[in-house]
Amino acid sequence: DTGVSQDPRHKITKRGQNVTFRCDPISEHNRLYWYRQTLGQGPEFLTYFQNEAQLEKSRLLSDRFSAERPKGSFSTLEIQRTEQGDSAMYLCASSPGGHPTGELFFGEGSRLTVL
Amino acid sequence: AQRVTQPEKLLSVFKGAPVELKCNYSYSGSPELFWYVQYSRQRLQLLLRHISRESIKGFTADLNKGETSFHLKKPFAQEEDSAMYYCALSRSNDYKLSFGAGTTVTVRA
């Protein structure tokens, strides 16, 4: 499968712990996005990279959240001092260059449960 | 700020019946509208976009700027159409999507 891959698929952690999610986009895609989805809601935008540059961050992304894409390939999303409200599905998506609003290709998501 | 509203959380129809999923948006500029679909145990994927004016899997959607709507329609629903459907909007020349809360469609035999 050459689609977007995310790891881990599921993570259960205790409140106050740090967690890190990884996303490997489709190889030729230079744009990478992180979204968060809670139960009964649609995905909400968190942040966006073009190559290694983080071009936009949502106000949803508190200072406990940090995302990187060091070499313009895979990306990591770290949550420090997790809270129960961080429990959600974290979705990664990628898209090729060209028109800004081309199709987004989503991964299967990383589900976080904070106890 | 832009906003997407899908008023129906659940929609149940019989096979062969027409199905319409409502989507309304608020945005003062010229939006680009999309429908994304998530089938059971599959990832979220694009179904169609308004600029393409295409029919995908028998579905069509027309952008009505006067009513600020982008409803998704199919004249004859099939069991394989059972899925979660999300309407999404992007602003002109923007990279990110704003999604509605989604509508779960169940097509009964």
XYZ file of N, CA, C and O in Angstrom, chain A residues 1 3-5 31 33 35 37 40-45 48 50 55-56 91 99-104 106-108, chain B residues 1 9 32 34 36 38 41-46 49 51 86 90-102:
224
model
N 0.847 -1.196 0.000
C 0.000 0.000 0.000
C 0.880 1.242 0.000
O 1.657 1.458 0.894
N -0.187 4.354 0.123
C -0.912 5.498 0.624
C -0.235 6.106 1.836
O 0.879 5.734 2.220
N -0.918 7.059 2.453
C -0.428 7.708 3.660
C -0.490 6.707 4.813
O -1.521 6.057 5.011
N 0.607 6.582 5.543
C 0.613 5.648 6.667
C 0.865 6.392 7.969
O 1.616 7.374 7.999
N 2.967 18.459 0.297
C 2.124 19.084 1.318
C 1.633 18.038 2.304
O 1.224 16.943 1.903
N -0.657 17.572 6.062
C -1.618 18.202 6.969
C -1.871 17.285 8.165
O -1.883 16.060 8.028
N -4.942 16.768 11.036
C -6.300 17.087 11.456
C -6.599 16.292 12.721
O -6.010 15.236 12.969
N -9.991 14.657 14.929
C -11.411 14.345 14.829
C -11.892 13.748 16.137
O -11.366 12.731 16.594
N -18.350 12.252 16.693
C -19.510 12.994 16.223
C -19.195 14.281 15.483
O -20.106 15.035 15.134
N -17.914 14.518 15.260
C -17.508 15.744 14.569
C -16.704 15.400 13.319
O -16.162 14.306 13.191
N -16.635 16.383 12.422
C -15.765 16.205 11.277
C -14.332 16.538 11.641
O -14.061 17.088 12.718
N -13.395 16.219 10.764
C -11.993 16.554 11.034
C -11.805 18.063 11.176
O -12.428 18.844 10.455
N -10.938 18.447 12.123
C -10.607 19.867 12.341
C -9.129 20.071 12.022
O -8.274 19.326 12.504
N -8.843 21.098 11.266
C -7.470 21.397 10.845
C -6.606 21.755 12.048
O -7.004 22.539 12.919
N -0.232 22.595 8.904
C 0.044 22.299 7.507
C 1.520 22.564 7.204
O 2.089 23.557 7.675
N 4.426 22.661 3.973
C 4.825 22.539 2.577
C 6.319 22.232 2.600
O 7.117 23.053 3.051
N 3.654 26.053 7.601
C 3.131 27.321 7.109
C 1.940 27.844 7.895
O 1.672 29.042 7.848
N 1.227 26.972 8.574
C 0.072 27.449 9.311
C -0.235 26.521 10.468
O -0.073 25.310 10.361
N -5.580 12.593 12.371
C -5.499 12.228 10.964
C -4.393 13.003 10.269
O -4.247 14.205 10.473
N -2.407 23.215 -7.720
C -3.553 23.947 -7.211
C -3.697 23.751 -5.710
O -3.644 22.637 -5.228
N -3.892 24.841 -4.974
C -3.918 24.728 -3.509
C -4.937 23.752 -2.967
O -4.697 23.117 -1.956
N -6.049 23.639 -3.610
C -7.087 22.809 -3.000
C -7.324 21.552 -3.818
O -8.440 21.205 -4.142
N -6.253 20.886 -4.143
C -6.382 19.589 -4.769
C -6.841 18.565 -3.756
O -7.023 18.826 -2.589
N -7.014 17.361 -4.189
C -7.497 16.280 -3.349
C -6.530 16.002 -2.210
O -5.320 15.940 -2.405
N -7.063 15.808 -1.021
C -6.261 15.378 0.121
C -6.349 13.862 0.235
O -7.431 13.291 0.119
N -5.859 10.891 2.794
C -5.795 10.703 4.236
C -5.193 9.356 4.616
O -5.352 8.360 3.902
N -4.553 9.343 5.779
C -4.149 8.099 6.398
C -5.314 7.523 7.185
O -6.404 8.101 7.239
N -5.068 6.368 7.808
C -6.122 5.714 8.578
C -6.288 6.304 9.970
O -7.243 5.993 10.661
N -15.240 33.907 9.597
C -14.691 32.569 9.413
C -15.709 31.695 8.684
O -16.908 31.888 8.797
N -27.656 14.135 10.996
C -26.607 13.237 11.495
C -26.755 11.850 10.873
O -25.778 11.177 10.582
N -14.501 26.820 -2.453
C -14.459 25.561 -3.202
C -15.075 24.512 -2.284
O -14.735 24.426 -1.113
N -16.420 20.463 -1.474
C -16.070 19.066 -1.690
C -17.020 18.169 -0.893
O -17.562 18.575 0.136
N -16.463 14.436 0.865
C -15.584 13.318 1.201
C -16.449 12.190 1.771
O -17.490 12.437 2.388
N -16.367 8.214 3.834
C -15.611 7.194 4.566
C -16.466 5.939 4.675
O -17.470 5.928 5.401
N -14.438 0.826 7.755
C -13.061 0.310 7.852
C -12.154 0.795 6.713
O -11.175 0.137 6.393
N -12.516 1.919 6.112
C -11.641 2.517 5.097
C -11.298 3.951 5.504
O -11.898 4.513 6.407
N -10.323 4.498 4.825
C -9.922 5.857 5.144
C -10.801 6.868 4.437
O -11.494 6.555 3.461
N -10.773 8.076 4.940
C -11.520 9.179 4.342
C -10.981 9.464 2.940
O -9.772 9.528 2.726
N -11.871 9.619 1.983
C -11.438 9.841 0.598
C -12.365 10.828 -0.098
O -13.543 10.948 0.249
N -11.812 11.484 -1.093
C -12.596 12.450 -1.854
C -13.640 11.735 -2.708
O -13.330 10.760 -3.389
N -15.800 17.088 -6.192
C -15.567 18.510 -5.912
C -16.377 19.340 -6.896
O -16.596 18.906 -8.028
N -15.834 22.049 -8.560
C -15.224 22.632 -9.757
C -15.132 21.617 -10.890
O -15.026 21.985 -12.050
N -18.952 13.555 4.437
C -18.576 14.860 4.970
C -18.540 15.889 3.851
O -17.913 15.666 2.814
N -13.104 24.941 1.228
C -11.846 25.664 1.362
C -12.044 27.061 0.787
O -12.813 27.247 -0.159
N -11.349 28.008 1.352
C -11.376 29.367 0.836
C -10.530 29.429 -0.421
O -9.687 28.555 -0.649
N -10.733 30.461 -1.203
C -9.955 30.627 -2.433
C -8.464 30.614 -2.117
O -8.019 31.298 -1.201
N -7.719 29.828 -2.845
C -6.260 29.764 -2.699
C -5.802 29.415 -1.294
O -4.750 29.847 -0.837
N -6.613 28.665 -0.585
C -6.232 28.209 0.752
C -5.948 26.717 0.686
O -6.411 26.020 -0.206
N -5.184 26.261 1.658
C -4.749 24.876 1.623
C -5.571 23.972 2.517
O -5.548 22.761 2.355
N -6.258 24.520 3.461
C -6.915 23.674 4.437
C -8.410 23.601 4.180
O -9.000 24.461 3.547
N -8.987 22.508 4.668
C -10.417 22.271 4.526
C -11.128 22.463 5.856
O -10.602 22.104 6.907
N -12.342 22.996 5.790
C -13.240 23.032 6.952
C -14.334 22.008 6.680
O -15.020 22.092 5.660
N -14.479 21.052 7.601
C -15.426 19.959 7.406
C -16.702 20.182 8.210
O -16.678 20.774 9.303
N -17.808 19.666 7.674
C -19.022 19.560 8.458
C -18.911 18.376 9.403
O -17.930 17.632 9.389
N -19.952 18.191 10.222
C -19.928 17.133 11.236
C -20.204 15.753 10.656
O -19.997 14.744 11.330
N -20.682 15.708 9.421
C -20.885 14.425 8.765
C -22.313 13.903 8.851
O -23.058 14.225 9.783
